Amino acid sequence: MTKYIFITGGVVSSLGKGLSSAALGALLQARGYSVRLRKLDPYLNVDPGTMSPYQHGEVYVTDDGAETDLDLGHYERFTGVSARRTDSITAGRIYSTVITKERRGDYLGGTVQVIPHVTDSIKEAITSDLENTDFALIEIGGTVGDIEGLPFFEAIRQMGYELGRDKVLFVHLTLLPYIPAAGELKTKPTQHSVKELRSIGIQPDLLLCRSDREIPEGERKKIAQFCNVPHERVIPALDVDSIYEVPISYHDQGFDIEVLKHFKIKSPKNPDFSSWNKIIKTIQHPEGEVNIGIVGKYTGLQDAYKSLAEALVHGGLANNVGVNLQWINADIFETDSAIQTLESVHGILVPGGFGERGAEGKISAVTFARTRNIPYFGICLGMQLAVIETARNIAGIEHASSTEFGPCESPVIGLLTEWQSGDKVEQRSSKDDLGGTMRLGAYDAVLNPNSKVINIYKEKLISERHRHRYEVNINFKRDLMEAGLYFSGFSPDGELPEIIERTDHPWFIGVQFHPELKSKPFDPHPLFASFIRAAVDQSRLV
Ligand code: GLN
């Protein structure tokens, strides 16, 4: 039967609950257990799909087409287990299920209430779709004490009571701030946070204490005593240089062994950390480094491009090099002189994005990469803008643009109104709701035998995750091809261009999908590995 591990957070947000959950998942997996990681998000949006990246960071898309929290990306990168729609449980989704049932009359005349109807619905979501799972790790978003989190905390409290303490473990992540004037790490915020948790009926079994320095024995004892947690289950979670060091660092502090002891698992299998050790070694001792310029709109908040940044690091791992990321706001390229900022980079990447702001700047970055033979990687919007750049500057289609930016004379990028999804045809119009209506999730693409990408993937049929509303307008295919743009991948029905590349350039590839979502440190995505390889070659030239 599945065992449940609930991970809550206190003191402040952004302590890395997602990473801690992902790391514990990896540690249990290294001992041969099967894991599933899930996120409960107490906000009222049905999913983060309609939220600005500035509010919420990246929207992570699953194979089955759900738009989810970026923590699901950490889970997948650390465990390799593909996240599913059922792994993302928001208050918005729960309430919409409950209200739909109420309208249908399913509650048979009863008064519908947070307890038991909302909490029951949360419990149902937590326990559904978990076949063949030894451990379900469930992270609760926000911090203890948030009003909107209360139904979630109540639901997990009930699960602890109903399933028994040997089936459920409560992990609480806190912060020990260092106060320079006192020269001490302070335990009081942790004590208060645990008090808050206990006031709603949850006694944590294990505390994970974030700290920027060693935690003195006296402090650890104090936390154990005042928080009612055994001393060896007050686990120091010290800062590390790379997120990929987190699993082993937690293991060294006894995290996984204490988790297994809680569940009374007597003789656990020995962990196999070989792939993690290899990753850490490469990160700590790279043989060189490359500079990659990422020209985007949300460069002020790196969480907006979380998977992308990680996939570039993975591309570095595949080539034994470190990757320096230079985040460049596309707006600056609206003035000509700023383009020189790109002189020092060995590869230029224009990531996915929405809306017109910054588009002209990004197009200037494409021109720079194309004319200077600098490796160029365009992802989703970055591919669409590369197509517009060729249309305008080589094919001579002066007013080429995307209808996403307003009505235009030559829509080389247009609204996607119909596509094949399995045996179903999806249809859209410009009047549809914005939430959940894009072309989302995994779709196959067939690669052209003479393409560069087929050599990179070493496969003819690929599957990648999508999140877009616009597409390359096939009516311009001939003009674009004559201008040197090669269509190297299509949807299996041959209707939707999925990949473009330039044959007159060392490395110029644009993809309509998001390959960054599937890259793993122990299995770098082939396109990122190849792009960084090209950047390494470029660095030798300059
Ligand atoms: N805005 C573009 C579209 O909807 C690109 C989307 C993206 O980059 N994810 O097609």
Coordinates of C-alpha atoms and ligand atoms in Angstrom, one line a residue:
M1 CA 0.0 0.0 0.0
T2 CA 1.2 3.5 -0.8
K3 CA 2.7 5.5 2.0
Y4 CA 2.2 9.2 2.1
I5 CA 4.8 11.9 2.9
F6 CA 3.5 15.4 3.3
I7 CA 5.9 18.3 3.0
T8 CA 4.8 21.6 4.5
G9 CA 6.8 24.8 4.9
G10 CA 7.0 27.5 7.6
V11 CA 8.7 30.8 8.5
V12 CA 9.1 32.2 5.0
S13 CA 8.2 31.1 1.5
S14 CA 10.8 30.2 -1.2
L15 CA 12.7 27.9 1.1
G16 CA 12.9 25.2 -1.6
K17 CA 10.1 22.8 -0.5
G18 CA 9.8 21.7 -4.2
L19 CA 13.5 20.9 -4.3
S20 CA 13.5 19.2 -0.9
S21 CA 10.5 17.0 -2.0
A22 CA 12.2 16.2 -5.3
A23 CA 15.5 15.4 -3.5
L24 CA 13.7 13.0 -1.1
G25 CA 11.9 11.4 -4.1
A26 CA 15.4 10.8 -5.7
L27 CA 16.8 9.4 -2.4
L28 CA 13.9 6.9 -2.1
Q29 CA 14.2 6.0 -5.7
A30 CA 17.9 5.4 -5.3
R31 CA 17.0 2.6 -2.9
G32 CA 14.7 1.0 -5.4
Y33 CA 11.3 2.4 -4.3
S34 CA 8.7 3.7 -6.7
V35 CA 7.7 7.3 -6.0
R36 CA 5.1 9.9 -7.2
L37 CA 5.4 13.5 -6.4
R38 CA 2.4 15.9 -6.2
K39 CA 1.8 19.5 -5.4
L40 CA -1.2 21.0 -3.6
D41 CA -1.6 24.7 -4.5
P42 CA -4.0 26.6 -2.3
Y43 CA -4.7 29.4 -4.8
L44 CA -8.0 29.8 -6.6
N45 CA -6.8 29.7 -10.1
V46 CA -7.8 26.4 -11.7
D47 CA -4.2 26.1 -12.9
P48 CA -1.3 28.5 -13.4
G49 CA -1.8 28.6 -17.2
T50 CA -3.4 32.1 -17.1
M51 CA -1.0 33.6 -14.5
S52 CA 1.8 35.9 -15.5
P53 CA 5.3 34.4 -15.1
Y54 CA 6.1 37.3 -12.8
Q55 CA 3.4 36.0 -10.4
H56 CA 4.1 32.4 -10.6
G57 CA 7.3 31.6 -12.5
E58 CA 7.3 29.1 -15.4
V59 CA 4.2 27.1 -16.3
Y60 CA 5.3 23.5 -16.5
V61 CA 3.4 21.4 -19.0
T62 CA 2.9 17.7 -18.6
D63 CA 2.7 15.0 -21.3
D64 CA -1.1 14.8 -20.7
G65 CA -1.4 18.5 -21.4
A66 CA -1.8 20.0 -17.9
E67 CA -0.4 23.5 -17.1
T68 CA 1.1 23.1 -13.7
D69 CA 3.4 24.6 -11.1
L70 CA 7.1 24.7 -11.8
D71 CA 7.8 22.4 -8.9
L72 CA 6.5 19.6 -11.0
G73 CA 9.5 20.3 -13.2
H74 CA 11.9 19.8 -10.3
Y75 CA 10.1 16.5 -9.4
E76 CA 10.5 15.2 -13.0
R77 CA 14.1 16.3 -13.4
F78 CA 15.1 14.7 -10.1
T79 CA 13.2 11.4 -10.5
G80 CA 12.6 11.0 -14.2
V81 CA 9.0 10.1 -13.4
S82 CA 6.7 11.9 -15.9
A83 CA 4.4 14.2 -14.1
R84 CA 0.7 13.9 -14.8
R85 CA -2.4 16.2 -14.6
T86 CA -3.4 14.4 -11.4
D87 CA -0.2 15.5 -9.8
S88 CA -1.2 19.1 -9.7
I89 CA -4.1 19.8 -7.3
T90 CA -5.2 23.5 -6.9
A91 CA -7.9 24.9 -4.7
G92 CA -9.4 26.3 -7.9
R93 CA -9.7 22.8 -9.4
I94 CA -11.1 21.3 -6.1
Y95 CA -13.7 24.1 -5.8
S96 CA -14.7 23.8 -9.4
T97 CA -15.2 20.0 -8.9
V98 CA -17.3 20.6 -5.8
I99 CA -19.4 23.3 -7.3
T100 CA -20.0 21.2 -10.5
K101 CA -21.2 18.4 -8.3
E102 CA -23.4 20.7 -6.3
R103 CA -25.1 22.0 -9.5
R104 CA -25.7 18.5 -10.6
G105 CA -27.5 17.8 -7.4
D106 CA -25.0 15.1 -6.3
Y107 CA -25.1 16.3 -2.6
L108 CA -28.7 15.3 -2.4
G109 CA -30.0 18.4 -0.7
G110 CA -27.2 18.7 1.8
T111 CA -25.4 21.9 2.7
V112 CA -22.1 22.0 0.9
Q113 CA -19.2 22.9 3.3
V114 CA -15.4 23.2 3.4
I115 CA -15.4 20.4 5.9
P116 CA -16.3 17.7 4.8
H117 CA -17.0 18.4 1.1
V118 CA -13.9 20.4 0.1
T119 CA -11.6 18.4 2.4
D120 CA -13.0 15.1 1.1
S121 CA -12.4 16.2 -2.5
I122 CA -8.8 17.1 -1.6
K123 CA -8.3 13.7 0.0
E124 CA -9.8 12.0 -3.1
A125 CA -7.4 13.9 -5.3
I126 CA -4.4 13.0 -3.1
T127 CA -5.1 9.3 -3.2
S128 CA -6.3 8.9 -6.8
D129 CA -4.2 7.5 -9.7
L130 CA -1.4 6.1 -7.5
E131 CA -1.2 2.4 -8.6
N132 CA 2.2 0.8 -8.0
T133 CA 3.5 3.7 -5.9
D134 CA 5.5 2.9 -2.8
F135 CA 5.7 6.5 -1.7
A136 CA 3.5 9.5 -2.6
L137 CA 5.3 12.7 -1.7
I138 CA 2.8 15.6 -1.5
E139 CA 4.0 19.1 -1.2
I140 CA 1.7 21.8 0.2
G141 CA 2.2 25.2 -1.4
G142 CA 2.5 28.3 0.7
T143 CA 3.4 28.4 4.4
V144 CA 1.6 27.1 7.4
G145 CA -0.9 29.8 8.7
D146 CA -2.0 31.0 5.3
I147 CA -5.8 31.2 5.3
E148 CA -6.3 29.6 1.9
G149 CA -4.1 26.7 2.9
L150 CA -6.3 25.6 5.9
P151 CA -8.6 23.1 4.0
F152 CA -5.5 21.4 2.7
F153 CA -3.8 21.2 6.1
E154 CA -7.1 19.8 7.5
A155 CA -7.3 17.2 4.7
I156 CA -3.8 16.0 5.4
R157 CA -4.3 16.0 9.2
Q158 CA -7.4 13.7 8.6
M159 CA -5.3 11.4 6.4
G160 CA -2.7 11.1 9.2
Y161 CA -5.6 10.1 11.6
E162 CA -7.4 7.8 9.2
L163 CA -4.4 5.9 7.7
G164 CA -2.4 5.7 10.9
R165 CA 1.0 7.2 11.7
D166 CA 2.9 4.3 10.1
K167 CA 1.4 5.1 6.7
V168 CA 1.8 8.9 6.9
L169 CA 4.8 11.1 7.6
F170 CA 4.7 14.9 8.1
V171 CA 7.9 16.7 7.1
H172 CA 8.1 20.4 7.9
L173 CA 10.7 22.7 6.3
T174 CA 11.8 25.8 8.2
L175 CA 14.5 28.4 8.2
L176 CA 17.1 29.1 10.9
P177 CA 18.1 32.7 10.2
Y178 CA 21.6 33.9 11.2
I179 CA 21.6 37.1 13.1
P180 CA 25.0 38.8 12.7
A181 CA 24.7 41.1 15.7
A182 CA 24.1 38.2 18.0
G183 CA 26.4 35.9 16.1
E184 CA 23.7 33.2 16.3
L185 CA 21.3 31.0 14.3
K186 CA 17.9 31.6 15.7
T187 CA 15.5 28.8 16.4
K188 CA 12.5 30.8 17.5
P189 CA 10.8 31.2 14.1
T190 CA 11.0 27.4 13.7
Q191 CA 9.4 26.9 17.2
H192 CA 6.6 29.3 16.2
S193 CA 6.0 27.6 12.9
V194 CA 5.7 24.2 14.5
K195 CA 3.4 25.7 17.1
E196 CA 1.2 26.9 14.3
L197 CA 1.2 23.5 12.7
R198 CA 0.3 21.8 16.0
S199 CA -2.5 24.3 16.6
I200 CA -4.2 22.8 13.5
G201 CA -3.6 19.3 14.7
I202 CA -0.4 18.3 12.9
Q203 CA 2.7 17.2 14.8
P204 CA 5.6 17.1 12.4
D205 CA 7.6 13.9 12.5
L206 CA 10.7 15.3 10.9
L207 CA 12.0 18.9 10.6
L208 CA 14.2 19.9 7.7
C209 CA 16.0 23.1 8.8
R210 CA 17.4 25.4 6.1
S211 CA 20.5 27.2 7.2
D212 CA 23.4 29.0 5.6
R213 CA 25.9 27.5 8.1
E214 CA 26.4 24.4 10.4
I215 CA 23.7 24.2 13.0
P216 CA 25.4 23.9 16.5
E217 CA 24.4 20.9 18.6
G218 CA 22.8 23.1 21.2
E219 CA 20.4 24.6 18.7
R220 CA 19.5 21.3 17.3
K221 CA 18.7 20.0 20.8
K222 CA 16.6 23.0 21.5
I223 CA 14.6 22.6 18.4
A224 CA 14.0 18.9 19.2
Q225 CA 12.9 19.6 22.7
F226 CA 10.6 22.5 22.0
C227 CA 9.1 21.1 18.8
N228 CA 8.6 17.6 20.2
V229 CA 10.6 16.0 17.4
P230 CA 13.4 13.4 18.1
H231 CA 16.8 14.9 17.9
E232 CA 18.0 12.8 14.9
R233 CA 14.9 13.9 13.0
V234 CA 15.9 17.5 13.2
I235 CA 17.8 17.4 9.9
P236 CA 20.1 20.2 8.9
A237 CA 19.5 21.3 5.3
L238 CA 22.5 23.4 4.6
D239 CA 23.0 25.6 1.5
V240 CA 24.9 23.9 -1.4
D241 CA 26.4 25.3 -4.6
S242 CA 24.3 23.4 -7.0
I243 CA 20.7 22.1 -6.7
Y244 CA 22.0 18.7 -7.9
E245 CA 24.0 18.4 -4.7
V246 CA 20.9 18.5 -2.6
P247 CA 19.9 14.7 -2.6
I248 CA 23.3 13.5 -1.4
S249 CA 23.7 16.4 1.1
Y250 CA 20.4 15.4 2.7
H251 CA 21.4 11.8 2.6
D252 CA 24.6 12.7 4.5
Q253 CA 22.4 14.3 7.2
G254 CA 20.4 11.1 7.5
F255 CA 17.2 12.3 5.9
D256 CA 16.2 9.2 4.0
I257 CA 17.2 6.8 6.7
E258 CA 15.0 8.6 9.2
V259 CA 12.1 8.6 6.8
L260 CA 12.4 4.9 6.4
K261 CA 12.8 4.4 10.1
H262 CA 9.5 6.3 10.7
F263 CA 7.8 3.8 8.4
K264 CA 9.5 1.0 10.2
I265 CA 11.2 -0.3 7.1
K266 CA 13.8 -2.4 8.8
S267 CA 16.4 -3.3 6.2
P268 CA 16.2 -0.9 3.3
K269 CA 18.1 -1.6 0.2
N270 CA 21.4 0.2 -0.1
P271 CA 21.2 3.4 -2.2
D272 CA 22.8 3.7 -5.6
F273 CA 24.0 7.2 -6.0
S274 CA 26.3 6.7 -9.0
S275 CA 24.4 8.9 -11.4
W276 CA 24.2 11.7 -8.9
N277 CA 27.9 11.5 -8.0
K278 CA 28.7 11.7 -11.7
I279 CA 26.6 14.8 -12.2
I280 CA 28.2 16.5 -9.2
K281 CA 31.7 15.7 -10.4
T282 CA 31.1 17.2 -13.8
I283 CA 29.5 20.3 -12.2
Q284 CA 32.4 20.8 -9.9
H285 CA 35.2 20.1 -12.4
P286 CA 34.1 21.4 -15.9
E287 CA 36.6 21.3 -18.7
G288 CA 35.6 24.7 -20.0
E289 CA 32.7 27.1 -20.2
V290 CA 30.5 28.8 -22.7
N291 CA 28.3 32.0 -22.5
I292 CA 24.7 31.7 -23.6
G293 CA 22.6 34.8 -24.1
I294 CA 18.9 34.3 -23.4
V295 CA 17.0 37.1 -25.0
G296 CA 13.5 37.2 -23.4
K297 CA 10.9 39.3 -21.7
Y298 CA 10.8 38.0 -18.2
T299 CA 14.5 38.1 -17.6
G300 CA 14.1 39.9 -14.3
L301 CA 12.7 36.7 -12.8
Q302 CA 14.7 33.6 -13.5
D303 CA 11.9 31.3 -12.2
A304 CA 10.1 32.3 -15.4
Y305 CA 12.6 30.2 -17.3
K306 CA 13.3 27.5 -14.7
S307 CA 13.3 24.4 -17.0
L308 CA 15.2 26.3 -19.7
A309 CA 18.0 27.3 -17.4
E310 CA 18.3 23.7 -16.1
A311 CA 18.2 22.2 -19.6
L312 CA 21.1 24.5 -20.6
V313 CA 23.0 23.2 -17.5
H314 CA 22.2 19.7 -18.7
G315 CA 23.5 20.5 -22.1
G316 CA 26.7 21.6 -20.4
L317 CA 26.9 18.3 -18.5
A318 CA 26.7 16.4 -21.7
N319 CA 29.7 18.3 -23.0
N320 CA 31.7 18.6 -19.7
V321 CA 31.4 22.4 -19.7
G322 CA 29.9 25.0 -17.4
V323 CA 27.3 27.2 -18.9
N324 CA 27.1 30.9 -18.0
L325 CA 23.7 32.2 -18.6
Q326 CA 23.3 35.9 -19.6
W327 CA 19.8 37.0 -19.2
I328 CA 19.1 39.8 -21.6
N329 CA 15.9 41.8 -21.7
A330 CA 14.8 42.0 -25.4
D331 CA 13.6 45.6 -25.0
I332 CA 17.2 46.9 -25.0
F333 CA 17.7 45.8 -28.6
E334 CA 15.2 48.4 -29.8
T335 CA 18.3 50.7 -29.8
D336 CA 20.9 49.6 -32.3
S337 CA 24.0 49.9 -30.2
A338 CA 22.8 47.5 -27.5
I339 CA 23.1 44.6 -29.9
Q340 CA 26.8 44.6 -29.2
T341 CA 25.9 43.0 -25.9
L342 CA 25.7 39.8 -27.8
E343 CA 29.4 40.0 -29.0
S344 CA 30.6 38.0 -26.1
V345 CA 28.1 35.1 -26.2
H346 CA 28.7 31.7 -27.9
G347 CA 25.1 30.9 -28.4
I348 CA 21.8 32.9 -28.5
L349 CA 18.5 31.5 -27.3
V350 CA 15.1 33.1 -27.7
P351 CA 12.7 31.3 -25.4
G352 CA 8.9 30.9 -25.4
G353 CA 6.8 33.9 -24.7
F354 CA 3.5 35.7 -25.3
G355 CA 2.5 39.1 -26.6
E356 CA 4.1 41.8 -28.7
R357 CA 6.4 43.5 -26.1
G358 CA 10.0 42.7 -26.8
A359 CA 9.3 41.0 -30.1
E360 CA 11.2 43.5 -32.3
G361 CA 14.2 43.3 -29.9
K362 CA 14.2 39.5 -30.2
I363 CA 14.0 39.7 -34.0
S364 CA 17.1 41.9 -33.9
A365 CA 18.8 39.2 -31.8
V366 CA 17.8 36.6 -34.5
T367 CA 19.3 38.8 -37.2
F368 CA 22.5 39.1 -35.2
A369 CA 22.8 35.3 -34.7
R370 CA 22.0 34.6 -38.3
T371 CA 24.3 37.1 -39.9
R372 CA 27.3 36.4 -37.5
N373 CA 26.9 32.6 -37.7
I374 CA 26.4 32.4 -33.9
P375 CA 24.5 29.3 -32.8
Y376 CA 20.8 30.2 -32.5
F377 CA 18.1 28.2 -30.7
G378 CA 14.5 29.4 -31.0
I379 CA 11.9 27.8 -28.7
C380 CA 8.2 28.3 -29.5
L381 CA 7.9 32.1 -29.8
G382 CA 11.7 32.0 -30.5
M383 CA 11.0 29.8 -33.5
Q384 CA 8.1 32.0 -34.7
L385 CA 10.2 35.1 -34.5
A386 CA 13.0 33.4 -36.5
V387 CA 10.5 32.7 -39.2
I388 CA 9.4 36.3 -39.2
E389 CA 13.0 37.4 -39.4
T390 CA 13.7 35.3 -42.5
A391 CA 10.4 36.4 -44.1
R392 CA 11.2 40.1 -43.6
N393 CA 14.9 40.2 -44.2
I394 CA 15.5 37.5 -46.8
A395 CA 12.2 36.7 -48.4
G396 CA 11.4 40.4 -48.7
I397 CA 8.0 40.1 -47.1
E398 CA 8.2 43.5 -45.6
H399 CA 5.2 43.4 -43.3
A400 CA 5.6 39.8 -42.1
S401 CA 4.4 39.4 -38.6
S402 CA 2.3 37.3 -36.2
T403 CA -1.5 37.8 -35.7
E404 CA -0.7 37.4 -32.0
F405 CA 0.6 41.0 -32.2
G406 CA -2.5 42.4 -33.9
P407 CA -3.9 42.3 -37.4
C408 CA -1.2 42.2 -40.1
E409 CA -0.7 42.3 -43.8
S410 CA 1.4 39.2 -44.1
P411 CA 0.6 36.8 -41.3
V412 CA 3.5 34.3 -41.5
I413 CA 2.4 33.2 -38.0
G414 CA -1.3 32.8 -37.5
L415 CA -3.8 31.5 -35.1
L416 CA -4.0 27.8 -34.8
T417 CA -7.7 27.0 -35.5
E418 CA -7.7 23.2 -36.0
W419 CA -5.4 20.3 -35.2
Q420 CA -5.5 16.6 -34.8
S421 CA -5.2 15.3 -31.2
G422 CA -5.1 11.5 -31.2
D423 CA -8.3 10.5 -33.2
K424 CA -10.0 13.8 -32.2
V425 CA -9.9 17.1 -34.1
E426 CA -9.5 20.2 -31.8
Q427 CA -11.0 23.4 -33.0
R428 CA -10.4 26.9 -31.7
S429 CA -11.4 30.5 -32.5
S430 CA -10.2 33.9 -31.3
K431 CA -13.3 34.1 -29.1
D432 CA -12.4 31.1 -26.9
D433 CA -11.5 31.3 -23.2
L434 CA -7.8 31.7 -22.6
G435 CA -7.5 29.0 -19.9
G436 CA -6.5 25.5 -21.0
T437 CA -7.3 26.1 -24.7
M438 CA -3.8 26.1 -26.2
R439 CA -2.3 23.1 -28.1
L440 CA -1.0 21.5 -24.9
G441 CA 1.0 18.5 -24.0
A442 CA 2.8 15.8 -25.9
Y443 CA 2.4 15.6 -29.7
D444 CA 4.5 13.5 -32.1
A445 CA 6.6 15.1 -34.9
V446 CA 8.1 13.3 -37.9
L447 CA 11.7 14.4 -38.8
N448 CA 12.8 14.9 -42.3
P449 CA 15.6 12.3 -43.2
N450 CA 17.9 15.0 -44.6
S451 CA 17.7 17.3 -41.6
K452 CA 20.2 18.3 -39.0
V453 CA 17.7 17.4 -36.2
I454 CA 17.4 13.8 -37.3
N455 CA 21.1 13.5 -36.6
I456 CA 20.7 15.1 -33.3
Y457 CA 17.7 13.1 -32.1
K458 CA 18.9 9.9 -33.9
E459 CA 15.2 9.1 -34.3
K460 CA 12.6 9.7 -37.0
L461 CA 9.6 10.0 -34.8
I462 CA 9.8 12.2 -31.7
S463 CA 7.4 13.3 -29.0
E464 CA 7.6 16.7 -27.4
R465 CA 5.5 18.9 -25.2
H466 CA 3.7 21.9 -26.6
R467 CA 2.0 25.1 -25.3
H468 CA 1.1 27.4 -28.1
R469 CA -1.8 29.1 -29.8
Y470 CA -0.2 30.3 -33.0
E471 CA 1.6 28.4 -35.8
V472 CA 3.7 28.9 -38.9
N473 CA 1.4 29.8 -41.7
I474 CA 2.0 27.0 -44.3
N475 CA 0.9 29.3 -47.1
F476 CA 4.2 31.0 -46.9
K477 CA 6.2 27.7 -47.0
R478 CA 7.5 28.1 -50.5
D479 CA 8.7 31.8 -50.0
L480 CA 10.4 30.8 -46.7
M481 CA 12.1 27.7 -48.2
E482 CA 13.4 29.8 -51.1
A483 CA 14.8 32.2 -48.4
G484 CA 16.9 29.3 -46.9
L485 CA 14.5 28.1 -44.2
Y486 CA 14.3 24.3 -44.1
F487 CA 11.2 22.7 -42.6
S488 CA 12.7 19.7 -40.9
G489 CA 9.9 18.4 -38.8
F490 CA 6.1 18.2 -39.1
S491 CA 3.1 16.9 -37.2
P492 CA 2.4 13.3 -38.4
D493 CA -0.5 14.5 -40.6
G494 CA 1.9 16.9 -42.3
E495 CA -0.1 19.9 -41.4
L496 CA 1.8 21.7 -38.7
P497 CA 5.4 22.8 -39.0
E498 CA 7.2 21.6 -35.8
I499 CA 10.9 22.4 -36.6
I500 CA 12.8 24.8 -38.9
E501 CA 16.5 25.0 -39.5
R502 CA 18.8 27.0 -41.7
T503 CA 21.1 25.1 -44.0
D504 CA 23.5 28.0 -44.5
H505 CA 24.3 28.4 -40.8
P506 CA 26.4 26.3 -38.4
W507 CA 23.5 25.8 -35.9
F508 CA 20.2 27.6 -36.4
I509 CA 17.2 25.6 -35.2
G510 CA 13.7 26.7 -34.1
V511 CA 11.2 24.3 -32.5
Q512 CA 7.5 24.9 -32.0
F513 CA 7.6 22.8 -28.8
H514 CA 9.4 23.0 -25.4
P515 CA 12.2 20.5 -25.3
E516 CA 13.5 22.0 -22.0
L517 CA 10.6 20.4 -20.2
K518 CA 11.9 16.9 -20.8
S519 CA 15.6 17.4 -20.1
K520 CA 17.1 15.7 -17.1
P521 CA 20.5 16.1 -15.5
F522 CA 21.2 12.3 -16.0
D523 CA 19.6 12.4 -19.5
P524 CA 20.3 15.8 -21.1
H525 CA 18.0 16.7 -24.0
P526 CA 19.7 16.0 -27.3
L527 CA 18.9 19.5 -28.7
F528 CA 20.4 21.2 -25.7
A529 CA 23.4 18.9 -25.7
S530 CA 23.9 19.7 -29.4
F531 CA 23.3 23.5 -29.0
I532 CA 26.0 23.6 -26.2
R533 CA 28.3 21.5 -28.4
A534 CA 27.9 24.2 -31.1
A535 CA 28.5 26.9 -28.6
V536 CA 31.7 25.2 -27.5
D537 CA 32.9 25.1 -31.2
Q538 CA 31.9 28.8 -31.4
S539 CA 34.0 29.6 -28.3
R540 CA 37.0 28.1 -30.0
L541 CA 36.5 30.5 -32.9
V542 CA 36.5 33.7 -31.0
Ligands
GLN1 N1 2.8 33.1 -28.1 C1 3.1 32.0 -29.0 C2 1.9 31.2 -29.2 O1 1.0 31.2 -28.5 C3 4.3 31.2 -28.5 C4 3.9 30.4 -27.2 C5 5.2 30.0 -26.5 O2 6.2 30.5 -26.8 N2 5.0 29.1 -25.6 O3 1.9 30.4 -30.2

